[in-house]
Coordinates of C-alpha atoms and ligand atoms in Angstrom, one line a residue:
X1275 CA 23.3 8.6 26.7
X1276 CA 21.3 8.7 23.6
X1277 CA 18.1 7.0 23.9
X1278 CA 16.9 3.9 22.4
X1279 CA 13.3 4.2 20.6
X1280 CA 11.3 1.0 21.1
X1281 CA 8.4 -0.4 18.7
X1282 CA 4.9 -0.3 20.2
X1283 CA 3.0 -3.7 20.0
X1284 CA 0.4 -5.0 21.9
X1285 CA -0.1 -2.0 24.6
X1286 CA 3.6 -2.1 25.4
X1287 CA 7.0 -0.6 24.4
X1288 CA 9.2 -3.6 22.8
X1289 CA 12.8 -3.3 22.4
X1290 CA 13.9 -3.7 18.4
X1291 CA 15.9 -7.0 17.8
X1292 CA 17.0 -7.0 14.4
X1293 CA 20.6 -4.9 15.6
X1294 CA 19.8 -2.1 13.2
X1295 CA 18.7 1.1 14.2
X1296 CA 19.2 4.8 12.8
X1297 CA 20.3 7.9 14.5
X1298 CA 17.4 10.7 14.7
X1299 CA 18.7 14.3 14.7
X1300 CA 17.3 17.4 16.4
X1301 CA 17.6 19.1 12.9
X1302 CA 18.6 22.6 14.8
X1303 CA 21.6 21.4 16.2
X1304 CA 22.7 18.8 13.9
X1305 CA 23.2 16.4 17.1
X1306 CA 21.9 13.0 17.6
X1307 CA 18.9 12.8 20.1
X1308 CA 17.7 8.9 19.6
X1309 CA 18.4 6.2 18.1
X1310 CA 15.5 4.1 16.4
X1311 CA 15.3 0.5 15.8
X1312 CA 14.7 -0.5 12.3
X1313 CA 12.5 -3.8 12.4
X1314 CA 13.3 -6.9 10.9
X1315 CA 10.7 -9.4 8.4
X1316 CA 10.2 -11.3 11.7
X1317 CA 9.4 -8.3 14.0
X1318 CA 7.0 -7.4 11.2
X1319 CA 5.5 -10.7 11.0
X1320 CA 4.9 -10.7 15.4
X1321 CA 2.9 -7.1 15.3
X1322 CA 0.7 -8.2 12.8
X1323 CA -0.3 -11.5 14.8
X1324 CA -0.6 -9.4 17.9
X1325 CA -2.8 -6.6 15.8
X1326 CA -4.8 -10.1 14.6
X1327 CA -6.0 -10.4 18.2
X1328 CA -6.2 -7.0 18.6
X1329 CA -8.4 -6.9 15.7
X1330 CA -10.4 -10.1 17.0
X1331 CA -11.5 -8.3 19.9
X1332 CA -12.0 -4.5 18.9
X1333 CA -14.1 -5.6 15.6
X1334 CA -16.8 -7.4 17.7
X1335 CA -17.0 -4.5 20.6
X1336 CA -20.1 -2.6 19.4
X1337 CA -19.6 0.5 17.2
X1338 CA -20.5 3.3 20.1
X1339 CA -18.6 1.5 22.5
X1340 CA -16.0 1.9 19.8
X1341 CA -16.8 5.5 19.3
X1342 CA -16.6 6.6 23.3
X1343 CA -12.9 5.1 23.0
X1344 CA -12.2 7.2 20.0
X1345 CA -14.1 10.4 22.1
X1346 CA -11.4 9.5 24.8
X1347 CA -8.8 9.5 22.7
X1348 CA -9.7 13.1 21.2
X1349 CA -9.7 14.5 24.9
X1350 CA -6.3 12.9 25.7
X1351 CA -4.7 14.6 22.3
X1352 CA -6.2 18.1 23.4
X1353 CA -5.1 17.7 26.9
X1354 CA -1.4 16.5 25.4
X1355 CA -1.4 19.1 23.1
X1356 CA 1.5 21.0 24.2
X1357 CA 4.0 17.9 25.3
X1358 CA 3.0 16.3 21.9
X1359 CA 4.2 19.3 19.6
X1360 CA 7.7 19.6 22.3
X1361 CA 7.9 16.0 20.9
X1362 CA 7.4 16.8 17.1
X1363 CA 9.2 19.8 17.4
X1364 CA 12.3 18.6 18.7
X1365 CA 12.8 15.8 16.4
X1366 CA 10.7 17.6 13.2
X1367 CA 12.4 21.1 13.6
X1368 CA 9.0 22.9 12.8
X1369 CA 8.1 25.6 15.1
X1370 CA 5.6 25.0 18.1
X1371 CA 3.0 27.2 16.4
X1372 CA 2.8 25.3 12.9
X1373 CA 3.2 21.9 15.3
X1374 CA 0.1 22.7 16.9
X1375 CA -1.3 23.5 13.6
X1376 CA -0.8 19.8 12.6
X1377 CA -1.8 18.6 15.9
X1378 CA -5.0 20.2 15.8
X1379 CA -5.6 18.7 11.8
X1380 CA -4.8 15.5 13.6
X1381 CA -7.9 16.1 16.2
X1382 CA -10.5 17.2 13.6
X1383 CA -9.8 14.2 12.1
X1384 CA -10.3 12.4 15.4
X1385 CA -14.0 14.6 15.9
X1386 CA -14.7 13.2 12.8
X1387 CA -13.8 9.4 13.8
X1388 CA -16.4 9.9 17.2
X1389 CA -19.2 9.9 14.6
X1390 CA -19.0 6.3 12.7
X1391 CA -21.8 4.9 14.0
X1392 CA -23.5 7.3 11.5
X1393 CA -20.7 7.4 9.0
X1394 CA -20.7 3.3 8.7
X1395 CA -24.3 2.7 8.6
X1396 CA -25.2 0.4 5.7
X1397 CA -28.5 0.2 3.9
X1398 CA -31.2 -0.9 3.5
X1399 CA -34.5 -2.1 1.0
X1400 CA -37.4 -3.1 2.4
X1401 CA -39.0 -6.0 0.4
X1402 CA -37.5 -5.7 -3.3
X1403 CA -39.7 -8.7 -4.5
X1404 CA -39.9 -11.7 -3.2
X1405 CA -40.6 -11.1 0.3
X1406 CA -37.0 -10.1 0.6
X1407 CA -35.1 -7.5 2.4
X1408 CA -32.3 -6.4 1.1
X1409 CA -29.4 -5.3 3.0
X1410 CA -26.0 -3.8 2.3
X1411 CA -22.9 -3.4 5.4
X1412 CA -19.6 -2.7 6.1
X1413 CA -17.7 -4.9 7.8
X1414 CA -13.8 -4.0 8.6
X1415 CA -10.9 -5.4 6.1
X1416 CA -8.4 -6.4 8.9
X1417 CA -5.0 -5.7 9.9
X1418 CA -4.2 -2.2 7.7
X1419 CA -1.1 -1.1 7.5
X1420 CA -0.1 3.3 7.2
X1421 CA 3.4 4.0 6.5
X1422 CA 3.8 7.9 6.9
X1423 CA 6.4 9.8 6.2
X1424 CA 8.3 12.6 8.7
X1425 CA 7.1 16.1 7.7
X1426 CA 3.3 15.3 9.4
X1427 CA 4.3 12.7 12.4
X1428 CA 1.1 13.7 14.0
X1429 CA -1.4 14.3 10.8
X1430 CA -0.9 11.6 8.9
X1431 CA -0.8 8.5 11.5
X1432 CA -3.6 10.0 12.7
X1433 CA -5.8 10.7 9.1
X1434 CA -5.4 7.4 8.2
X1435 CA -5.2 5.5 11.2
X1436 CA -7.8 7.0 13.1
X1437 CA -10.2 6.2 10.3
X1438 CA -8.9 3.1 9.9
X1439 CA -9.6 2.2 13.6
X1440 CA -13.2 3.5 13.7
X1441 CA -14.1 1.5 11.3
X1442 CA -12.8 -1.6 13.0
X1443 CA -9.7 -2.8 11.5
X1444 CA -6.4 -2.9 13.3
X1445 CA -3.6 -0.9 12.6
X1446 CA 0.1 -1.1 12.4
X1447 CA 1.8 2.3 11.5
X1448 CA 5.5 2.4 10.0
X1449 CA 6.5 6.1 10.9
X1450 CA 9.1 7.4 9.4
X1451 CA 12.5 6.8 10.6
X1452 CA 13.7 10.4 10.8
X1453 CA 10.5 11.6 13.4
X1454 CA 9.7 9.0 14.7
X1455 CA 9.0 9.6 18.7
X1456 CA 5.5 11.3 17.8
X1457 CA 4.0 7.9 16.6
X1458 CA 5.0 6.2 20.0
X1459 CA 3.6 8.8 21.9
X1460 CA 0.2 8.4 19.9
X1461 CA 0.2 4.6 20.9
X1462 CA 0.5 5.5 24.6
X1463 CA -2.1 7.6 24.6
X1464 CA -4.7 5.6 22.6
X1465 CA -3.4 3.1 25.3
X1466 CA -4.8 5.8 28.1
X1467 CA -7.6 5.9 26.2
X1468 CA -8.8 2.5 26.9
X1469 CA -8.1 0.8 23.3
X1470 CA -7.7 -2.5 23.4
X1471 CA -4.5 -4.1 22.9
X1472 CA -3.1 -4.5 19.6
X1473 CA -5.3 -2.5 17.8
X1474 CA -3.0 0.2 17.2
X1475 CA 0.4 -0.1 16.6
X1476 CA 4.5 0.9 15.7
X1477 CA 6.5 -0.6 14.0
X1478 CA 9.6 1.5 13.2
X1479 CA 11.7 0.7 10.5
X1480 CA 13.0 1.1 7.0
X1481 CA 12.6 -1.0 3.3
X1482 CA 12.8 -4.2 5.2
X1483 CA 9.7 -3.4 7.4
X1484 CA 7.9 -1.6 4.8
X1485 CA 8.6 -4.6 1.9
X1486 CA 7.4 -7.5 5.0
X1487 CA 4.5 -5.3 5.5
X1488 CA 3.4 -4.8 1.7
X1489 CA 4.1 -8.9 1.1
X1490 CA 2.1 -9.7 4.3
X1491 CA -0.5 -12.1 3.3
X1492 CA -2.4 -11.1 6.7
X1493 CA -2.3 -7.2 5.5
X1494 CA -5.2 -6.3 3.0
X1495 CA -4.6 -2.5 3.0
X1496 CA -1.8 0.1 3.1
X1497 CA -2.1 3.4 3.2
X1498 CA 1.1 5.6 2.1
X1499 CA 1.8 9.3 2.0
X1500 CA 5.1 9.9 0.9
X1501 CA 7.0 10.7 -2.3
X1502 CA 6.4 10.5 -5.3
X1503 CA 8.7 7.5 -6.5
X1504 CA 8.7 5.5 -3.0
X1505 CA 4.4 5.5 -3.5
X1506 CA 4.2 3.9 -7.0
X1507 CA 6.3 1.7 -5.8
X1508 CA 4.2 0.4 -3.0
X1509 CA 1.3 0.8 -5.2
X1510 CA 2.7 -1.3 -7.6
X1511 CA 4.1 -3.9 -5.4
X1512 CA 0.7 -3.9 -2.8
X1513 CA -1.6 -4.1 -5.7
X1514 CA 0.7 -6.9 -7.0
X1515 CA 0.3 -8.7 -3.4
X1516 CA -3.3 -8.0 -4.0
X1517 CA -3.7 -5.7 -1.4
X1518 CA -5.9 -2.3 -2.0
X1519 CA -3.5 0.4 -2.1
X1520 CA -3.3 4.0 -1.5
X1521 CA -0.3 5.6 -1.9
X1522 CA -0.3 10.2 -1.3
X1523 CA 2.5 11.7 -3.0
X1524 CA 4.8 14.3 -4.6
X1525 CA 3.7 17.8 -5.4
X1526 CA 4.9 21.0 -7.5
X1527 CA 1.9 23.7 -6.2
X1528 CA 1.4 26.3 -8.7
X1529 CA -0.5 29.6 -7.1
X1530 CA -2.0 31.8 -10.4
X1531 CA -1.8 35.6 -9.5
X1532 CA -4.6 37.8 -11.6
X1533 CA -3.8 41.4 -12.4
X1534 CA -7.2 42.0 -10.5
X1535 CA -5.8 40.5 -7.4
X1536 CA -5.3 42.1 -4.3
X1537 CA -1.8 41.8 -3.8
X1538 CA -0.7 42.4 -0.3
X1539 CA -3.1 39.5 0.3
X1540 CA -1.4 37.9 -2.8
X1541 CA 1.9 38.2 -1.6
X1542 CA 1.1 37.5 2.4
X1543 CA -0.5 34.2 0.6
X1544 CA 3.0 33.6 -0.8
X1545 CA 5.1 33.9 2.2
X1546 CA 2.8 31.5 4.3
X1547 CA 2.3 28.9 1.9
X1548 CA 5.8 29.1 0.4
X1549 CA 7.8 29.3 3.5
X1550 CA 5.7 27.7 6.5
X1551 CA 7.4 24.7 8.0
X1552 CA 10.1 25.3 5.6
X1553 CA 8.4 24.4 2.2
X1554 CA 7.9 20.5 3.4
X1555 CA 4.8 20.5 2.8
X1556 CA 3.1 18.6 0.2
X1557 CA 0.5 21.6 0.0
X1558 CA 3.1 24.3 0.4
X1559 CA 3.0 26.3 -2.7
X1560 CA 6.6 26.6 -4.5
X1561 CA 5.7 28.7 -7.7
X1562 CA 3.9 31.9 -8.1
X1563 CA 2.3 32.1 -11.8
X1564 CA 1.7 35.9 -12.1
X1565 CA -0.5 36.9 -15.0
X1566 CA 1.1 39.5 -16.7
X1567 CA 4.2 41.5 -16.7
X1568 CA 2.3 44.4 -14.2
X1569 CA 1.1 41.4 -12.3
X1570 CA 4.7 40.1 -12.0
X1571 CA 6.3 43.7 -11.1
X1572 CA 4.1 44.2 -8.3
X1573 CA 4.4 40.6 -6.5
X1574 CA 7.8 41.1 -7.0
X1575 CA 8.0 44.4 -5.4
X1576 CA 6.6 43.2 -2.2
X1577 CA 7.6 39.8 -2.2
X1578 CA 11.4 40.3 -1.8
X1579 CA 11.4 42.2 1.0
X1580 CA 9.1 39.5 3.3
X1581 CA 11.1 36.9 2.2
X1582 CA 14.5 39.0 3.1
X1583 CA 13.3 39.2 6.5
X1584 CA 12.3 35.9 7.2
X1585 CA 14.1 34.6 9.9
X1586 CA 15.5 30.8 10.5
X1587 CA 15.5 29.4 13.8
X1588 CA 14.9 26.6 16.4
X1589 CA 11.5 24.9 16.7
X1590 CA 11.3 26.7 20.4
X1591 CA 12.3 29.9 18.9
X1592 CA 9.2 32.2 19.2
X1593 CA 11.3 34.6 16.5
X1594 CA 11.4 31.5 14.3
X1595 CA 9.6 31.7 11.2
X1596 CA 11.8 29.0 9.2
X1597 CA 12.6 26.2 10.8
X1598 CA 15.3 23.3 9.6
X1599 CA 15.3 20.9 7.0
X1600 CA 14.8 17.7 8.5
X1601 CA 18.2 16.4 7.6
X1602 CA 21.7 17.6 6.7
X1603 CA 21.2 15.7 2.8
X1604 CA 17.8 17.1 2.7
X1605 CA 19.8 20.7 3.5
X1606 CA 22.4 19.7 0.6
X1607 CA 20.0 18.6 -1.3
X1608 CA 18.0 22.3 -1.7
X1609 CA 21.4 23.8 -1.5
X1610 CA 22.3 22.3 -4.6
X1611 CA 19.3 22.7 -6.5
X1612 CA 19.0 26.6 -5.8
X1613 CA 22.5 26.4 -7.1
X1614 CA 21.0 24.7 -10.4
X1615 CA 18.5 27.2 -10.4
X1616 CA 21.2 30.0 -11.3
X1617 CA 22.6 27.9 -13.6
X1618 CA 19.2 27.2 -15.8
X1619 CA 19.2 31.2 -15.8
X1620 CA 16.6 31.9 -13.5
X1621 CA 17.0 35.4 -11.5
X1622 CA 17.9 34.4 -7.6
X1623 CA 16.6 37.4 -5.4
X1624 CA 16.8 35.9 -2.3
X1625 CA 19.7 33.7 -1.9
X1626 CA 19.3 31.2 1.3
X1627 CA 22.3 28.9 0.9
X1628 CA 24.9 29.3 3.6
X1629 CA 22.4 30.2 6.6
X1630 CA 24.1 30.7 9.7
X1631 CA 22.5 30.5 13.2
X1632 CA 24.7 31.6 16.2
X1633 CA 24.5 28.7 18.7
X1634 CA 22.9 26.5 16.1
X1635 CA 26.3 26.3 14.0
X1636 CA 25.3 22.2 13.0
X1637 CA 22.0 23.3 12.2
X1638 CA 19.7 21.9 9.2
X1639 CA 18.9 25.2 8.1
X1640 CA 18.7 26.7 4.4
X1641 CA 17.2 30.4 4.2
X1642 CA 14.1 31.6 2.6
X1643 CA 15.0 31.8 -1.3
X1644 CA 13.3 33.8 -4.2
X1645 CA 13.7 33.0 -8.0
X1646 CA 12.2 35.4 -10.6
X1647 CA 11.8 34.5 -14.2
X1648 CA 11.3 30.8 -13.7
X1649 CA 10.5 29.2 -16.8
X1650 CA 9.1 25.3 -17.6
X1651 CA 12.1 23.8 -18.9
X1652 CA 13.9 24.5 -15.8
X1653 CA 14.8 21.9 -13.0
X1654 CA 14.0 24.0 -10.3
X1655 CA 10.3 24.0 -11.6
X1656 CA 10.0 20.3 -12.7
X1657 CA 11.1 18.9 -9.3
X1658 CA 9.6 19.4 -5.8
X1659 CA 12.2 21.1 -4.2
X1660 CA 10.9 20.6 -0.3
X1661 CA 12.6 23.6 1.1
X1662 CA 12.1 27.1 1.5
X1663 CA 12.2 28.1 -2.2
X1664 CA 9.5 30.4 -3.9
X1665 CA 10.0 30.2 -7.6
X1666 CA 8.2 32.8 -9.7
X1667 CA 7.8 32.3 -13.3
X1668 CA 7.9 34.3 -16.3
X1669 CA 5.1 36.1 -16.9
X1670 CA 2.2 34.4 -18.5
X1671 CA -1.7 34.1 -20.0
X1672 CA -4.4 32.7 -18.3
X1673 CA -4.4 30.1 -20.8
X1674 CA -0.6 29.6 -20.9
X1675 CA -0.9 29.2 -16.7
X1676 CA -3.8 26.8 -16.7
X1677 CA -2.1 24.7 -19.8
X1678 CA 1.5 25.2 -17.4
X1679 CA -0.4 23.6 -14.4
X1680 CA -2.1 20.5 -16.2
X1681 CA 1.0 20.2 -18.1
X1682 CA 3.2 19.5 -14.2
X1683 CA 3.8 15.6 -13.8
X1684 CA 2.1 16.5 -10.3
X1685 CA -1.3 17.7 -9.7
X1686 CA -2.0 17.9 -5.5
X1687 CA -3.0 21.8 -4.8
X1688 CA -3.1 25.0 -6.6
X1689 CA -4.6 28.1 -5.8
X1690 CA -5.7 31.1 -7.9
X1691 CA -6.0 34.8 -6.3
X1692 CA -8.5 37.1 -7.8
X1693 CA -11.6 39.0 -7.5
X1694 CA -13.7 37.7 -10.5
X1695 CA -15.6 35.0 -10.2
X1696 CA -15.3 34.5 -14.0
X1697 CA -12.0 33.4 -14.0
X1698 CA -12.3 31.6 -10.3
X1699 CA -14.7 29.1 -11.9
X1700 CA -13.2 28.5 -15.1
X1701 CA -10.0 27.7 -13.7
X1702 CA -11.2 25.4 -10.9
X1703 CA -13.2 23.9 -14.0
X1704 CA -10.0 23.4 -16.1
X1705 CA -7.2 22.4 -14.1
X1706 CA -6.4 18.9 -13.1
X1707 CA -5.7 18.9 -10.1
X1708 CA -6.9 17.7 -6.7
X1709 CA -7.8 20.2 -4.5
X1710 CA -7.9 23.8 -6.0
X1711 CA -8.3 27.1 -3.4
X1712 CA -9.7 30.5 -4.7
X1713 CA -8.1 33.0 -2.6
X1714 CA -6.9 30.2 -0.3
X1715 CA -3.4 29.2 -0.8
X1716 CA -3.3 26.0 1.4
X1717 CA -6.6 24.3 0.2
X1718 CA -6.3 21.4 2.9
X1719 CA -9.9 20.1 2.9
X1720 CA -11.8 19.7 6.4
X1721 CA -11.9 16.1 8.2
X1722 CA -15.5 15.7 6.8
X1723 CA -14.3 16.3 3.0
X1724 CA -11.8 14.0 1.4
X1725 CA -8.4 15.1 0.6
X1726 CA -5.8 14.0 -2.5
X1727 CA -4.7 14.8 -5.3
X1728 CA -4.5 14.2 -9.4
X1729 CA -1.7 12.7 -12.0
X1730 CA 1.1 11.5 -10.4
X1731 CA 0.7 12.7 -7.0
X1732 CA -2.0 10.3 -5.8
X1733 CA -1.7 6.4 -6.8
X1734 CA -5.0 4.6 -6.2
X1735 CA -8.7 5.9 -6.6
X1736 CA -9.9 6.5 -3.0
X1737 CA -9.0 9.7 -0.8
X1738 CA -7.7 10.6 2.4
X1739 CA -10.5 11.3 5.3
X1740 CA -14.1 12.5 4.7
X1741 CA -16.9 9.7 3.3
X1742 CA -13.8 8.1 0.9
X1743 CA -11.7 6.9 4.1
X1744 CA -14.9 4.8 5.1
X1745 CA -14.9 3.2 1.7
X1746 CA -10.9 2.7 2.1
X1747 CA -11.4 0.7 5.2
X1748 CA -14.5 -1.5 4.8
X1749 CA -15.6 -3.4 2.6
X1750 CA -19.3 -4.1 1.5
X1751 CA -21.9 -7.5 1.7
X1752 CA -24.9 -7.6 0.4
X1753 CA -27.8 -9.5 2.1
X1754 CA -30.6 -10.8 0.8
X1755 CA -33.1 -12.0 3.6
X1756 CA -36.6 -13.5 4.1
X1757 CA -38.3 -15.7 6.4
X1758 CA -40.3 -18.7 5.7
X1759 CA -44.0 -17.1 6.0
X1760 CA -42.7 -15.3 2.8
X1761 CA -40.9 -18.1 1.2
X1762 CA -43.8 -19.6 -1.8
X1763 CA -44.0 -23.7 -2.2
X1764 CA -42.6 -25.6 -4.6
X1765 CA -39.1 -25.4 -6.3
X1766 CA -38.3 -22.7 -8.5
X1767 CA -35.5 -23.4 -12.1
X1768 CA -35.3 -20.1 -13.5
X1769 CA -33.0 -17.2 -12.2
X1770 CA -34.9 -15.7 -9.5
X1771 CA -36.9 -11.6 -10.3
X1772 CA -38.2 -9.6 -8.8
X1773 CA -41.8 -11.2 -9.6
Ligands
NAD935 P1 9.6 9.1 1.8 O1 8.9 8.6 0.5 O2 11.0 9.2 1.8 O3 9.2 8.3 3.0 C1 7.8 8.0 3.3 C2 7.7 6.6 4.0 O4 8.2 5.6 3.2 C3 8.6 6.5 5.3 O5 7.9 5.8 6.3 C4 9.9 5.8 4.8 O6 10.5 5.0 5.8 C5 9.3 4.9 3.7 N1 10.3 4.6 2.7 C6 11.3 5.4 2.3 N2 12.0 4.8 1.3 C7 11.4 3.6 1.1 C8 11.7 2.6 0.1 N3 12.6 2.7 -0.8 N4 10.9 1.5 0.2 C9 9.9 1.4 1.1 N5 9.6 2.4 2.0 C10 10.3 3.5 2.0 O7 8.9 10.6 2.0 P2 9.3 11.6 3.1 O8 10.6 12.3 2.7 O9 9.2 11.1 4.5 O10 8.1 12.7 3.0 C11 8.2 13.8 2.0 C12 7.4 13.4 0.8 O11 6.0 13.1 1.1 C13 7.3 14.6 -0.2 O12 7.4 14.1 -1.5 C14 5.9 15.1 0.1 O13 5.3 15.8 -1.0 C15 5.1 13.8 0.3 N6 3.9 14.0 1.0 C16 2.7 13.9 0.4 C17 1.5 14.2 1.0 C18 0.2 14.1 0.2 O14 -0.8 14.0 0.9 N7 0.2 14.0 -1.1 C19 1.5 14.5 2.3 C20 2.7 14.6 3.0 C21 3.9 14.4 2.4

């Protein structure tokens, strides 16, 4: 029997009753393992009044208090560790390895969190005329909401909601429908960890849940992470609502190879960031800018061979070094566009379509793929593919790479390999972009640093994590306070100074 998912609300599983629900695949096998229910306005409208009393009760507990919880919660996701990414893996399709890779992203984030009593701390001027003290605090917005989407079901309900919690808001997360198992088990654990009821929540679902959640007048925040046209759209509409929005989304990353580059460590950089967890990533990097025709030869020369050997495989495949797309339409979808690829012109040097797996015959999967000669016109290079396809272009300038990056609609990671610091720092200086690595091809900032990124692949001004997420989910008062010994007689008409 395929099981039935249930919503989390209020420290217990609830069954869905809208009558909808959608299958979830294990993407190696192409069979259905779960079904998910897909909330209703209604069901929307109960978890927020249960995450109202939730949020009654957590925001008064005092901040260490909340901060132990949290410290629970961080030992219960190291000790889970390995039944959390069987969890991910099954329903994801990345490989145990790169789960636990998110998994541990998702605890930093979580070490991070066990410090807000420092991290919220207001402040504070003693006496700024007046006898007055002036005094500035954070206070938590509410009930947030975090819809996620399915290629980080640990990360991201944790980097937003964990943040979100700490600071003393409530939080209902709308997982995405394709993954969704990870998001539940998150709830029983913070559950374990001693949270209180209704402070952190699941509600699974589709539009419907997302569009009751986004026109909630009880909801003053959403965080998104998703793509790129679903996030300005729940920008748009959550700003219209007037909710503060942040919406992380869409990416093309562009990696910049220097003839003074070393590259073995050029072209290992490739395969990892290119080809890890498939390419769905929104930090994977999908074209390789080489600087010069000698620059281009020799990327070339090593790259097709490591990307001819890369092997597909099952999530619990310790051979595995691709995994499978998340969905067969996602598969059809990369299919089609390596097939456009050739079209446009662009050399294909690695082919992926077609990958067969013995035993895994109704498999997501789509090979590892290598275009040469990509040029800016091309489809393949406007859109984010979100597969396992490495697109190199045609050879170009410094200039022409750094004009080709902050030309891109999208503007989330790049990366530049070379040894000269010269060039390092100009190009960090000149592109726009959001988080730029120098011989690191996956810049993903620490907890304690924020993360997002530039033109159309952020919507909104705050970031993701570090000092920003504090920002996100509080918002400020200013006091001004004095006490009647400081207080002078006598009534005063003009607008008060500091004299
Ligand atoms: P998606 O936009 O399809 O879904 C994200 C969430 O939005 C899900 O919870 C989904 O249920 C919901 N949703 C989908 N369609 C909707 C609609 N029409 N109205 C309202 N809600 C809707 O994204 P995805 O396929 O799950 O994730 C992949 C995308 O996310 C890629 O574009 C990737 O680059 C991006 N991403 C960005 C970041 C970042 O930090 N910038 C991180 C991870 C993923």
């Amino acid at each position: 029997m395929t099981e039935e998912l249930k919503h989390w609300v209020g420290g217990k599983k609830v069954a869905g009753e809208s009558g909808r629900f959608a299958d979830v695949f294990n993407p190696a096998t192409g069979e259905v393992i779960a079904r998910v229910p897909l909330a209703s306005r209604a069901e929307v409208d109960k978890v927020v009044k249960n995450a109202q009393e939730g949020f009654e009760v957590w925001s008064e507990m005092a901040v260490p208090k909340r901060a132990s919880i949290i410290f629970r919660f961080r030992e219960l996701l190291v000790q889970n560790q390995d039944k959390l990414a069987e969890v991910l893996g099954r329903e994801h399709g990345k490989t145990i390895p790169d789960a636990k890779g998110e998994i541990q992203r998702g605890i930093d984030v979580t070490e991070f969190a066990c410090g807000v009593p420092h991290l919220i701390k207001g402040e504070f001027n003693q006496n700024v005329g007046g006898n007055i003290d002036l005094y500035s605090i954070r206070e938590p917005l509410g009930v947030v909401g975090g819809i996620t989407p399915f290629n980080f079901p640990v990360m991201i309900p944790l980097w937003m909601g964990v943040m979100a919690v700490a600071c003393g808001n409530a939080y209902v997360n709308k997982p995405s429908e394709r993954d969704p198992s990870s998001a539940d088990f998150l709830a029983e654990l913070w559950t374990e960890a001693g949270l209180p009821d209704g402070v952190w929540n699941v509600v699974h679902g589709d539009k419907e849940a997302v569009d009751a959640l986004l026109e909630h007048p009880d909801v003053p925040a959403i965080s998104f992470v998703g793509s790129t046209g679903v996030g300005e759209y729940i920008y748009q509409h959550g700003c219209a609502n007037n909710k503060r929005v942040q919406a992380f989304c869409g990416a093309k990353n562009h990696m910049v190879i220097m003839p003074d580059a070393d590259m073995d460590q050029a072209a290992d950089a490739l395969i990892g960031a290119g080809f890890g967890s498939a390419g769905e990533r929104c930090m994977a990097i999908s074209v390789a800018v080489p600087v010069g025709q000698a620059t281009q030869d020799a990327l070339i020369e090593r790259l097709a061979p490591k990307v001819e050997a890369l092997k597909i495989g099952a999530y619990n495949d310790p051979e595995a070094d691709i995994n499978p797309l998340i969905t067969v339409q996602a598969k059809e979808r990369v299919e089609s566009l390596i097939t456009k690829g050739v079209e446009e012109g662009a050399d294909l040097l690695v082919d992926g379509r077609g990958a067969r797996l013995q035993g895994y015959e109704g498999g997501f999967f789509v090979g590892a793929t290598l275009f040469n000669n990509v040029s800016r016109e091309m489809d393949i290079y406007k859109t984010e593919i979100f597969g396992p396809v490495l697109s190199v272009t045609k050879p170009q300038s410094f200039d022409s790479a750094v004009q080709m990056i902050n030309d891109h609609e999208y503007g989330n990671g790049v990366a530049i390999f070379t040894r000269d610091g010269d060039s390092a720092r100009a190009f960090s200086k000149r592109v726009d972009v959001g988080m730029i690595g120098v011989n690191v091809p996956i810049p993903v900032p620490m907890a304690f640093h924020n993360f997002g990124g530039a033109k159309r692949s952020k919507f909104g001004d705050t970031q993701m994590h570090g000092p920003e997420s504090i920002r996100f989910f509080t918002k400020m008062k200013t006091i001004s306070s004095r006490w009647p010994s400081g207080i002078k007689e006598g009534a005063q008409l003009a607008f008060p100074t500091n004299d």
